[in-house]
PDB file of C-alpha atoms and ligand atoms in Angstrom:
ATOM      1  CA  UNK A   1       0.000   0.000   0.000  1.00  0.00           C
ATOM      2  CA  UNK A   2       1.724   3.504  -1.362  1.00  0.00           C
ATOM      3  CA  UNK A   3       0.176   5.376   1.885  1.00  0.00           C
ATOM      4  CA  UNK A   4       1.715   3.579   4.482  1.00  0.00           C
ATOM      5  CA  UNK A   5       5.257   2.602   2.381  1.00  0.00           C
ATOM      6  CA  UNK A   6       5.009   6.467   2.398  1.00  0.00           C
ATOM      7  CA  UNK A   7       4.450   6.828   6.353  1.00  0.00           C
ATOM      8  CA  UNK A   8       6.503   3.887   7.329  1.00  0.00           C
ATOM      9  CA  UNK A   9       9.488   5.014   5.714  1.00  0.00           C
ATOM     10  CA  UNK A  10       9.912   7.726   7.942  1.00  0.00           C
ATOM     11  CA  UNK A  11       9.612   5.768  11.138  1.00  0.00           C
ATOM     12  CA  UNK A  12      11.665   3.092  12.118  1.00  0.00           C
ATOM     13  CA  UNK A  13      10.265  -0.293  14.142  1.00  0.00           C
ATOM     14  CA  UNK A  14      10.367   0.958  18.179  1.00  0.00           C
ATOM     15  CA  UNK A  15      13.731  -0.676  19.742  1.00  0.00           C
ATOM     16  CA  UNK A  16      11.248  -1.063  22.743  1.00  0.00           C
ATOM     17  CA  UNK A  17       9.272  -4.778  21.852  1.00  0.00           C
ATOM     18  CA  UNK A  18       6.282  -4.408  23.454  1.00  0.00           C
ATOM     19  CA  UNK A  19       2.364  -5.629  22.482  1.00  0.00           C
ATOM     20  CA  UNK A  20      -0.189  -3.702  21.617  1.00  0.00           C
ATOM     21  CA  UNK A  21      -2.890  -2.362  24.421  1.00  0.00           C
ATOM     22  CA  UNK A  22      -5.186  -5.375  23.485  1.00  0.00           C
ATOM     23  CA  UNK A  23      -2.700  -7.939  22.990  1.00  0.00           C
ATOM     24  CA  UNK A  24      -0.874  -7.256  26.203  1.00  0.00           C
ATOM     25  CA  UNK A  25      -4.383  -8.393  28.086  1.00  0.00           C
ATOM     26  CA  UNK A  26      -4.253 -11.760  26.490  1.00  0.00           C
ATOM     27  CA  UNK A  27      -1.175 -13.516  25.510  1.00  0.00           C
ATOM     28  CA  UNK A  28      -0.075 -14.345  28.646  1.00  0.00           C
ATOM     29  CA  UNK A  29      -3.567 -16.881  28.115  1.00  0.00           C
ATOM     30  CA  UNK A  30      -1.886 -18.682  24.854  1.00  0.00           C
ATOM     31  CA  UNK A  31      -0.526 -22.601  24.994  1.00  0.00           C
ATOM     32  CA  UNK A  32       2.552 -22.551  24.594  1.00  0.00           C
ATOM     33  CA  UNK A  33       2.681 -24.167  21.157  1.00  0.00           C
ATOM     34  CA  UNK A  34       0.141 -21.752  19.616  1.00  0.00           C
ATOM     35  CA  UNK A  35       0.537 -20.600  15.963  1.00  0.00           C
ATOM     36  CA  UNK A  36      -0.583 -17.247  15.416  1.00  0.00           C
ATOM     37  CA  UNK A  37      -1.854 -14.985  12.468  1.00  0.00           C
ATOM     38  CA  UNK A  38      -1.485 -11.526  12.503  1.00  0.00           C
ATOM     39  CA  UNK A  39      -3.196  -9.491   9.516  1.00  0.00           C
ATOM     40  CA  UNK A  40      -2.106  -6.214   8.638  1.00  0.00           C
ATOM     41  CA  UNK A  41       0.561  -6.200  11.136  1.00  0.00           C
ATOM     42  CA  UNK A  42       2.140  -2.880   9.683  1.00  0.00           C
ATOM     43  CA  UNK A  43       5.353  -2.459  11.657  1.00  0.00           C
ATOM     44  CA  UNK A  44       5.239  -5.785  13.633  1.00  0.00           C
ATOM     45  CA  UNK A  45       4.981  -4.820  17.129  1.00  0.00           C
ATOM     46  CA  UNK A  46       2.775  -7.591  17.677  1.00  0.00           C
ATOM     47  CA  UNK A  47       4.477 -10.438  15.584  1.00  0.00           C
ATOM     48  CA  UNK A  48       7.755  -9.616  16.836  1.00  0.00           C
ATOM     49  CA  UNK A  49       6.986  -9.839  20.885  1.00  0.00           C
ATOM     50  CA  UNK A  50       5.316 -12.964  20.069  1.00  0.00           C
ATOM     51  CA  UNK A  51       7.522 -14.214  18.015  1.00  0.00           C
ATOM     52  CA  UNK A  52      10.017 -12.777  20.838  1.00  0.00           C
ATOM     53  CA  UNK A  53       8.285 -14.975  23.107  1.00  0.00           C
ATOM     54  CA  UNK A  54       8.562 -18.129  21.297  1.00  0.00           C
ATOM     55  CA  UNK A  55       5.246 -18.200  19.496  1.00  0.00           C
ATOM     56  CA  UNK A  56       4.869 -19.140  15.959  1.00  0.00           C
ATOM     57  CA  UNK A  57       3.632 -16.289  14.108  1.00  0.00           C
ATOM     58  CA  UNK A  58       2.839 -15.776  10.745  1.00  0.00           C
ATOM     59  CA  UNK A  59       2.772 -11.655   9.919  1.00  0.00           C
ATOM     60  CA  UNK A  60       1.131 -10.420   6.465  1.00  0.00           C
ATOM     61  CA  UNK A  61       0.986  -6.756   5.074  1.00  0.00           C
ATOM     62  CA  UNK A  62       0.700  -5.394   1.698  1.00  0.00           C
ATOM     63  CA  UNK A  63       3.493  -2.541   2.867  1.00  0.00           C
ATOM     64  CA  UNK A  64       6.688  -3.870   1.792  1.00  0.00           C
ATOM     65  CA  UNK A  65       8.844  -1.183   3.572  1.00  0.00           C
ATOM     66  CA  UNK A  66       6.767  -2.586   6.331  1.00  0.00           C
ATOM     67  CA  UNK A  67       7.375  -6.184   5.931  1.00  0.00           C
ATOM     68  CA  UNK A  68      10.777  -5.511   5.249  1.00  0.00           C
ATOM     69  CA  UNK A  69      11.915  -3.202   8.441  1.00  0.00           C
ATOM     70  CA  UNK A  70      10.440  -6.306  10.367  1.00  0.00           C
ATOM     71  CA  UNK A  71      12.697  -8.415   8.304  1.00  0.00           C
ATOM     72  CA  UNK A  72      15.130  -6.721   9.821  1.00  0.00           C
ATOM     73  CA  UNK A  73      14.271  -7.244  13.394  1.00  0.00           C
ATOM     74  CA  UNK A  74      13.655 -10.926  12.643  1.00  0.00           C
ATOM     75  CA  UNK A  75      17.077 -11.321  11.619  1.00  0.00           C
ATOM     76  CA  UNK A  76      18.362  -9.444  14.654  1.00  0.00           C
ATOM     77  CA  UNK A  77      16.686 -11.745  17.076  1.00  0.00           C
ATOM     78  CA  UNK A  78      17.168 -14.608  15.036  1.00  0.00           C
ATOM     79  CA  UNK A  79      13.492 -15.267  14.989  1.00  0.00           C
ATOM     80  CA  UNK A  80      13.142 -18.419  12.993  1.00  0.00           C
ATOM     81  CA  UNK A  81       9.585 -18.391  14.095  1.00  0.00           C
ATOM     82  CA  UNK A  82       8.258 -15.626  12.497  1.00  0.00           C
ATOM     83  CA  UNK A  83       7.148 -15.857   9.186  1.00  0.00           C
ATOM     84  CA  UNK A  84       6.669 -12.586   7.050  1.00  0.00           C
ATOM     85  CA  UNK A  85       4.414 -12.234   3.927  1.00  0.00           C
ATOM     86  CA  UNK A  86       4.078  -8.885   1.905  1.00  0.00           C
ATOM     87  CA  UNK A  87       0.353  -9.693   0.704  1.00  0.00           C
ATOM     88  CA  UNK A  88      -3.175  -8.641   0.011  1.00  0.00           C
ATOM     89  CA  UNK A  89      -5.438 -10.271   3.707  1.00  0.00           C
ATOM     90  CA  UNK A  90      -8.058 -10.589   0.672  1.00  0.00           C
ATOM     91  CA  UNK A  91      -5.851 -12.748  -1.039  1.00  0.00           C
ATOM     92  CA  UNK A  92      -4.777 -15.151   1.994  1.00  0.00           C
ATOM     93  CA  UNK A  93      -6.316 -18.497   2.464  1.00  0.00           C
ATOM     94  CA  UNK A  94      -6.675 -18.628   6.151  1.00  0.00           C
ATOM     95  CA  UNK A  95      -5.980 -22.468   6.516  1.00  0.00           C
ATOM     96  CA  UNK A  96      -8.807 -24.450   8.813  1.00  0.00           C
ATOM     97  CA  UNK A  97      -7.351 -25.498  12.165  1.00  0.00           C
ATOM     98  CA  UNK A  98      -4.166 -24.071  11.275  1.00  0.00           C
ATOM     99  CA  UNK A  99      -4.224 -20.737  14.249  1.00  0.00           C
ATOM    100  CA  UNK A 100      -4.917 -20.911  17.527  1.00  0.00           C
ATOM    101  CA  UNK A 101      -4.876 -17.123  17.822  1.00  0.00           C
ATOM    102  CA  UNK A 102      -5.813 -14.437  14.540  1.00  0.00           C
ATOM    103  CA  UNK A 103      -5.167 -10.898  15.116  1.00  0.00           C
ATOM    104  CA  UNK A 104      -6.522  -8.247  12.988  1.00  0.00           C
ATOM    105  CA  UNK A 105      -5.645  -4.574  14.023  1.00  0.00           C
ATOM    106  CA  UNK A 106      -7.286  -1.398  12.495  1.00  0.00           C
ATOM    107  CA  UNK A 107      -6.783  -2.730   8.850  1.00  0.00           C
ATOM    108  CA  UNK A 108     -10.088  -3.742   7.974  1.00  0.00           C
ATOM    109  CA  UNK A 109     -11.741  -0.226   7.667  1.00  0.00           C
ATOM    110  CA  UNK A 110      -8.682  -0.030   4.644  1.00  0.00           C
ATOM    111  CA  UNK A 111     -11.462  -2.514   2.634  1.00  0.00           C
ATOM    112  CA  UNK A 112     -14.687  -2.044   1.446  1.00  0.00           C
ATOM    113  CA  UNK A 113     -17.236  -3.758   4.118  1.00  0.00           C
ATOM    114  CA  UNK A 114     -18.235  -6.393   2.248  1.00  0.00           C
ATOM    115  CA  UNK A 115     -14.542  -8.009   1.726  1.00  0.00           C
ATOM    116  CA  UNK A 116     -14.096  -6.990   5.873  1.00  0.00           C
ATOM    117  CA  UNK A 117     -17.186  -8.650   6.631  1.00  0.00           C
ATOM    118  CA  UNK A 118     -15.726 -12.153   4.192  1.00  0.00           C
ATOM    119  CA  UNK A 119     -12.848 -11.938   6.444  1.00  0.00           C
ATOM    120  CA  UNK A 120     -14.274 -12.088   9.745  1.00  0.00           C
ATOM    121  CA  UNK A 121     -16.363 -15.189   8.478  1.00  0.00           C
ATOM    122  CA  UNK A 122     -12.974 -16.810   6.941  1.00  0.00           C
ATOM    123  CA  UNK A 123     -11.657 -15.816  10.374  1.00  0.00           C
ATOM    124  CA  UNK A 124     -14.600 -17.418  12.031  1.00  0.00           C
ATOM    125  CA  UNK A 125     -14.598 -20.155  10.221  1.00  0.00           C
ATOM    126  CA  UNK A 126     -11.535 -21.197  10.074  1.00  0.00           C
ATOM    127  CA  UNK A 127     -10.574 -21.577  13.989  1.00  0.00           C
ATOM    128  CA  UNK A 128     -11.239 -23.762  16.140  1.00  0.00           C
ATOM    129  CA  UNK A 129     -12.861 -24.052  19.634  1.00  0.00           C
ATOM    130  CA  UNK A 130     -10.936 -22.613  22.051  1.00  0.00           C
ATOM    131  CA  UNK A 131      -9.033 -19.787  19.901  1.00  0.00           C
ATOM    132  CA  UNK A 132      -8.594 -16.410  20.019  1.00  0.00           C
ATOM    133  CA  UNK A 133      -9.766 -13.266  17.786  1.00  0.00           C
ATOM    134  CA  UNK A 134      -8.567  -9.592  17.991  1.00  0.00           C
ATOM    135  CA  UNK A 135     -10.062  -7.200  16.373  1.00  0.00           C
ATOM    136  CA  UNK A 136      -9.759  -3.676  16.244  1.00  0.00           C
ATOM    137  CA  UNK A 137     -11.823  -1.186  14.067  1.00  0.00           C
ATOM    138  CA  UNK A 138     -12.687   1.398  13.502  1.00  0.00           C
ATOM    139  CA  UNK A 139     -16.661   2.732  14.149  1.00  0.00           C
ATOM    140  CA  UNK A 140     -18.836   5.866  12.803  1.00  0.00           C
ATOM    141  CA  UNK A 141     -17.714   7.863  15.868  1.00  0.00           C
ATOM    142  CA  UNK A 142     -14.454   8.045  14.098  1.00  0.00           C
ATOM    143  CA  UNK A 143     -13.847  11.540  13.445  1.00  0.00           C
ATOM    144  CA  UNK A 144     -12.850  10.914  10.123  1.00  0.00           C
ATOM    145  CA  UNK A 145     -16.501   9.545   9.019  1.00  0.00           C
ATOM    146  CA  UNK A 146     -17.468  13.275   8.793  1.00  0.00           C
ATOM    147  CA  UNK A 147     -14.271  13.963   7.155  1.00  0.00           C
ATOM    148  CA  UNK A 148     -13.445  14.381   3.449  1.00  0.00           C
ATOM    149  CA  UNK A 149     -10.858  11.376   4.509  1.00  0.00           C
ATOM    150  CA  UNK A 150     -12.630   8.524   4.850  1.00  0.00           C
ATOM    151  CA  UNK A 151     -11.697   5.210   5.244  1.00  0.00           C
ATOM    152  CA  UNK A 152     -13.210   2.544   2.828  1.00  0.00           C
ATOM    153  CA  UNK A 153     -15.575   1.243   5.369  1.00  0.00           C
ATOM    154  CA  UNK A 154     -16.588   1.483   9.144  1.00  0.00           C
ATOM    155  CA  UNK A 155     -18.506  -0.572  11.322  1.00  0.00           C
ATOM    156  CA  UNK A 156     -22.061   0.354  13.434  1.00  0.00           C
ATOM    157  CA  UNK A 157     -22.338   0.574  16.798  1.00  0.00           C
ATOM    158  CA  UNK A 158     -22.486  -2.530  18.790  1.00  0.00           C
ATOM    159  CA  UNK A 159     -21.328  -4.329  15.105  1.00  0.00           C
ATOM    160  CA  UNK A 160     -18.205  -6.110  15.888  1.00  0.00           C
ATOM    161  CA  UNK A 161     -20.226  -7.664  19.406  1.00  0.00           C
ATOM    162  CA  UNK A 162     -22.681  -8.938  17.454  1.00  0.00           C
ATOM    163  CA  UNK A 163     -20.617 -10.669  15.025  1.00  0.00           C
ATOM    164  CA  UNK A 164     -19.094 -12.216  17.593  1.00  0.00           C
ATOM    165  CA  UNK A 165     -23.095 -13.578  19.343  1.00  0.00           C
ATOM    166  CA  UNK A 166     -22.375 -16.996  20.927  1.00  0.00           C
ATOM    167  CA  UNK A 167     -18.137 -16.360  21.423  1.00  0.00           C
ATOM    168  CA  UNK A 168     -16.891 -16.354  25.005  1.00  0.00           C
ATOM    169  CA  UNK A 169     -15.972 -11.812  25.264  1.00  0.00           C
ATOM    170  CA  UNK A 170     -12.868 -11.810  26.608  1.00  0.00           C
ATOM    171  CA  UNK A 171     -13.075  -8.339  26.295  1.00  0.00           C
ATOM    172  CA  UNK A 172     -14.595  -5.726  24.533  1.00  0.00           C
ATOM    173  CA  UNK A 173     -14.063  -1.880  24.658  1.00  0.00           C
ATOM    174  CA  UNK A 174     -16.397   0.550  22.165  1.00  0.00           C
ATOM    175  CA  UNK A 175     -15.721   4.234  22.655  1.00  0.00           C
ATOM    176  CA  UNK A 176     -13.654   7.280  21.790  1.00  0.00           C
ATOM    177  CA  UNK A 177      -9.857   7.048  22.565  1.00  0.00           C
ATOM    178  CA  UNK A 178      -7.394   9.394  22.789  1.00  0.00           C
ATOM    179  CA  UNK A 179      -4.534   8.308  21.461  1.00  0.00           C
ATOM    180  CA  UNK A 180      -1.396   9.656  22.183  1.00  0.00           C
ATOM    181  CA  UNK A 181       0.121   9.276  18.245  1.00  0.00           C
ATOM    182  CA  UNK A 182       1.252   6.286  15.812  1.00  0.00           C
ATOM    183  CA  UNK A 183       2.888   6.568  12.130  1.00  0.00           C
ATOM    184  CA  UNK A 184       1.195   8.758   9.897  1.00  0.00           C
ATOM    185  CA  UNK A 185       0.226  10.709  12.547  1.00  0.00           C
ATOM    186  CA  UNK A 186       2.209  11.719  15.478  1.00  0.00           C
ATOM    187  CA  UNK A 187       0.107  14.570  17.662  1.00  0.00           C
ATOM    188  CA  UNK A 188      -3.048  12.987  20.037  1.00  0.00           C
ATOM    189  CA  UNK A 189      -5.779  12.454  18.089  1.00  0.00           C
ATOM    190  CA  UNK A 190      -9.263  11.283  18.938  1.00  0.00           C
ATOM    191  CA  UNK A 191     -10.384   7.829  17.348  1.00  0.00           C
ATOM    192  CA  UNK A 192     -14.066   6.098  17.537  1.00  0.00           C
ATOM    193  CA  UNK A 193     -12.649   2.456  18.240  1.00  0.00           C
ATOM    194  CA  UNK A 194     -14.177  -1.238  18.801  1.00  0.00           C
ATOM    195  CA  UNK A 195     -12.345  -3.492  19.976  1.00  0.00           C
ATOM    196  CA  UNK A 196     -12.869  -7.501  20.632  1.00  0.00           C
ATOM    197  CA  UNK A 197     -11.257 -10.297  22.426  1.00  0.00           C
ATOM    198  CA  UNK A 198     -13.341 -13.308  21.905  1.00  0.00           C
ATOM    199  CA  UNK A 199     -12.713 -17.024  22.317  1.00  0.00           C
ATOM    200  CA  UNK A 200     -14.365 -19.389  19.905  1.00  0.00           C
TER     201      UNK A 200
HETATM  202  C1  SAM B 301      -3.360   1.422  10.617  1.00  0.00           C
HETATM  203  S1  SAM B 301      -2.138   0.251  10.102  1.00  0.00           S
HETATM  204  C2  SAM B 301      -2.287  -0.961  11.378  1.00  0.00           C
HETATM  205  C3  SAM B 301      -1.044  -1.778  11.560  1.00  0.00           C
HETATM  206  C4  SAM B 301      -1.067  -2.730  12.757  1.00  0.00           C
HETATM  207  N1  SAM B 301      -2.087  -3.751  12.648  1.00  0.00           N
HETATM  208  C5  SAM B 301      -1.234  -1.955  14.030  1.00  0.00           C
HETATM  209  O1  SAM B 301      -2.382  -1.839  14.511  1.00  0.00           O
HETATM  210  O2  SAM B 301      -0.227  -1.444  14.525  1.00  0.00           O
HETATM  211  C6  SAM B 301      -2.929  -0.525   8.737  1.00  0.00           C
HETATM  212  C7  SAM B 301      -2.060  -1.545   8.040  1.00  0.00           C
HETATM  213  O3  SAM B 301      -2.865  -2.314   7.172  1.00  0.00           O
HETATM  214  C8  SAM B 301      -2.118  -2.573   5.992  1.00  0.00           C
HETATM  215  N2  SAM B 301      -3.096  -2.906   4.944  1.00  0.00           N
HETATM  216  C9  SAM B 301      -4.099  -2.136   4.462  1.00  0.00           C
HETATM  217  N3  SAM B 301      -4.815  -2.821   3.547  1.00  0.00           N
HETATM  218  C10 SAM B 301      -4.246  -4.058   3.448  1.00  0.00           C
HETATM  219  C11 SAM B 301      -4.533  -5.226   2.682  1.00  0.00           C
HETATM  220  N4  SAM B 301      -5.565  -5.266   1.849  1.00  0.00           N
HETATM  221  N5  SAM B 301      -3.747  -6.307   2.851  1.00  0.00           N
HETATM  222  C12 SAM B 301      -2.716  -6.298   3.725  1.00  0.00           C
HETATM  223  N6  SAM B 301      -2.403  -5.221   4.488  1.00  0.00           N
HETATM  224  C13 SAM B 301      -3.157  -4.115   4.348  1.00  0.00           C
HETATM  225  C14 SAM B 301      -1.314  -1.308   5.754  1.00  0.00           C
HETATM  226  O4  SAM B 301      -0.194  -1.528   4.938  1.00  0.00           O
HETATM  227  C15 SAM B 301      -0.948  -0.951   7.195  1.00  0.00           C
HETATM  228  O5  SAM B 301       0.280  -1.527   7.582  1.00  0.00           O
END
């Protein structure tokens, strides 16, 4: 994706290896052997703790300054576990049985709802009992829904829980965040967010 080769090339991975806010409520919960998908994982910091912490993880992202600056952190940490694909999530068979955990952070709003909405089925589909999903998105409380810079797609209020009807919630936070900055843009900024931890 031009935009984010764009943004990412101006920021290098953080030498700090840390999960995200959602991830660092969870993992500790993952068997040991689990394999672990992570879709749209833009600079890594998810793939790389886990793969830091001896998970197998599989990392796509159609950025390939992206997959490539984590290249470079795999090969630091010799991380033999962590396998990086520069790909379209449309175009990725998610194999059944294969994860025990999927992650999917604030990518899907990038595509248009009805290929995010055939993702979360392939993603529901495709795990079995017992696994984990994270999801982030983005809702219509976003600020940039009334924006001339929309994204390709957002999700309704309460959306992402009911997709989710009959999962055990592990957790699930919908509201307006402040967040402090990221890539692309650095200041605080205000973001309407959803965000799911559910078990199959
Ligand atoms: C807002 S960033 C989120 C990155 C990461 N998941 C996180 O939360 O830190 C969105 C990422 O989605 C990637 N992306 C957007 N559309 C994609 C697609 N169709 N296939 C794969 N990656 C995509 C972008 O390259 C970018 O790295």
């Amino acid at each position: 994706m031009e935009k984010y080769n764009k943004i990412y090339s101006s920021y290098n991975v953080s030498e700090d290896i840390k999960p995200s806010q959602i991830l660092s409520l969870v993992w500790k919960n993952f068997l040991p052997n689990s394999k672990i998908l992570d879709l749209g994982c833009g600079q890594g910091i998810d793939s790389l703790f886990l793969a830091k912490n001896d998970f197998s993880v599989i990392a796509i992202d159609s950025s390939d300054v992206a997959v490539n600056q984590i290249k470079i952190k795999k090969d630091e940490f010799k991380l033999d576990n962590l396998e990086l694909i520069c790909g379209d999530i449309n175009d990725f068979n998610i194999e059944k049985n294969k994860y025990q955990v999927i992650i999917c952070r604030n990518v899907l709003n990038f595509l248009d709802k009805g290929k995010a909405l055939k993702i979360l089925n392939s993603l529901k589909d495709n795990i079995q009992k017992g696994s984990y999903i994270i999801i982030e998105i983005f809702t219509k409380d976003d600020p940039s829904f009334f924006s001339d810079n929309k994204f390709a797609s957002y999700f309704e209020e309460q959306e992402l829980l009911n997709i989710f009807s009959g999962y055990k919630i592990f957790y699930y936070l919908e509201n307006i965040i402040l967040d402090p900055g990221h890539p692309g843009f650095p200041g605080p900024h205000k973001h309407g967010v959803a965000r799911i931890i559910a078990q199959k």
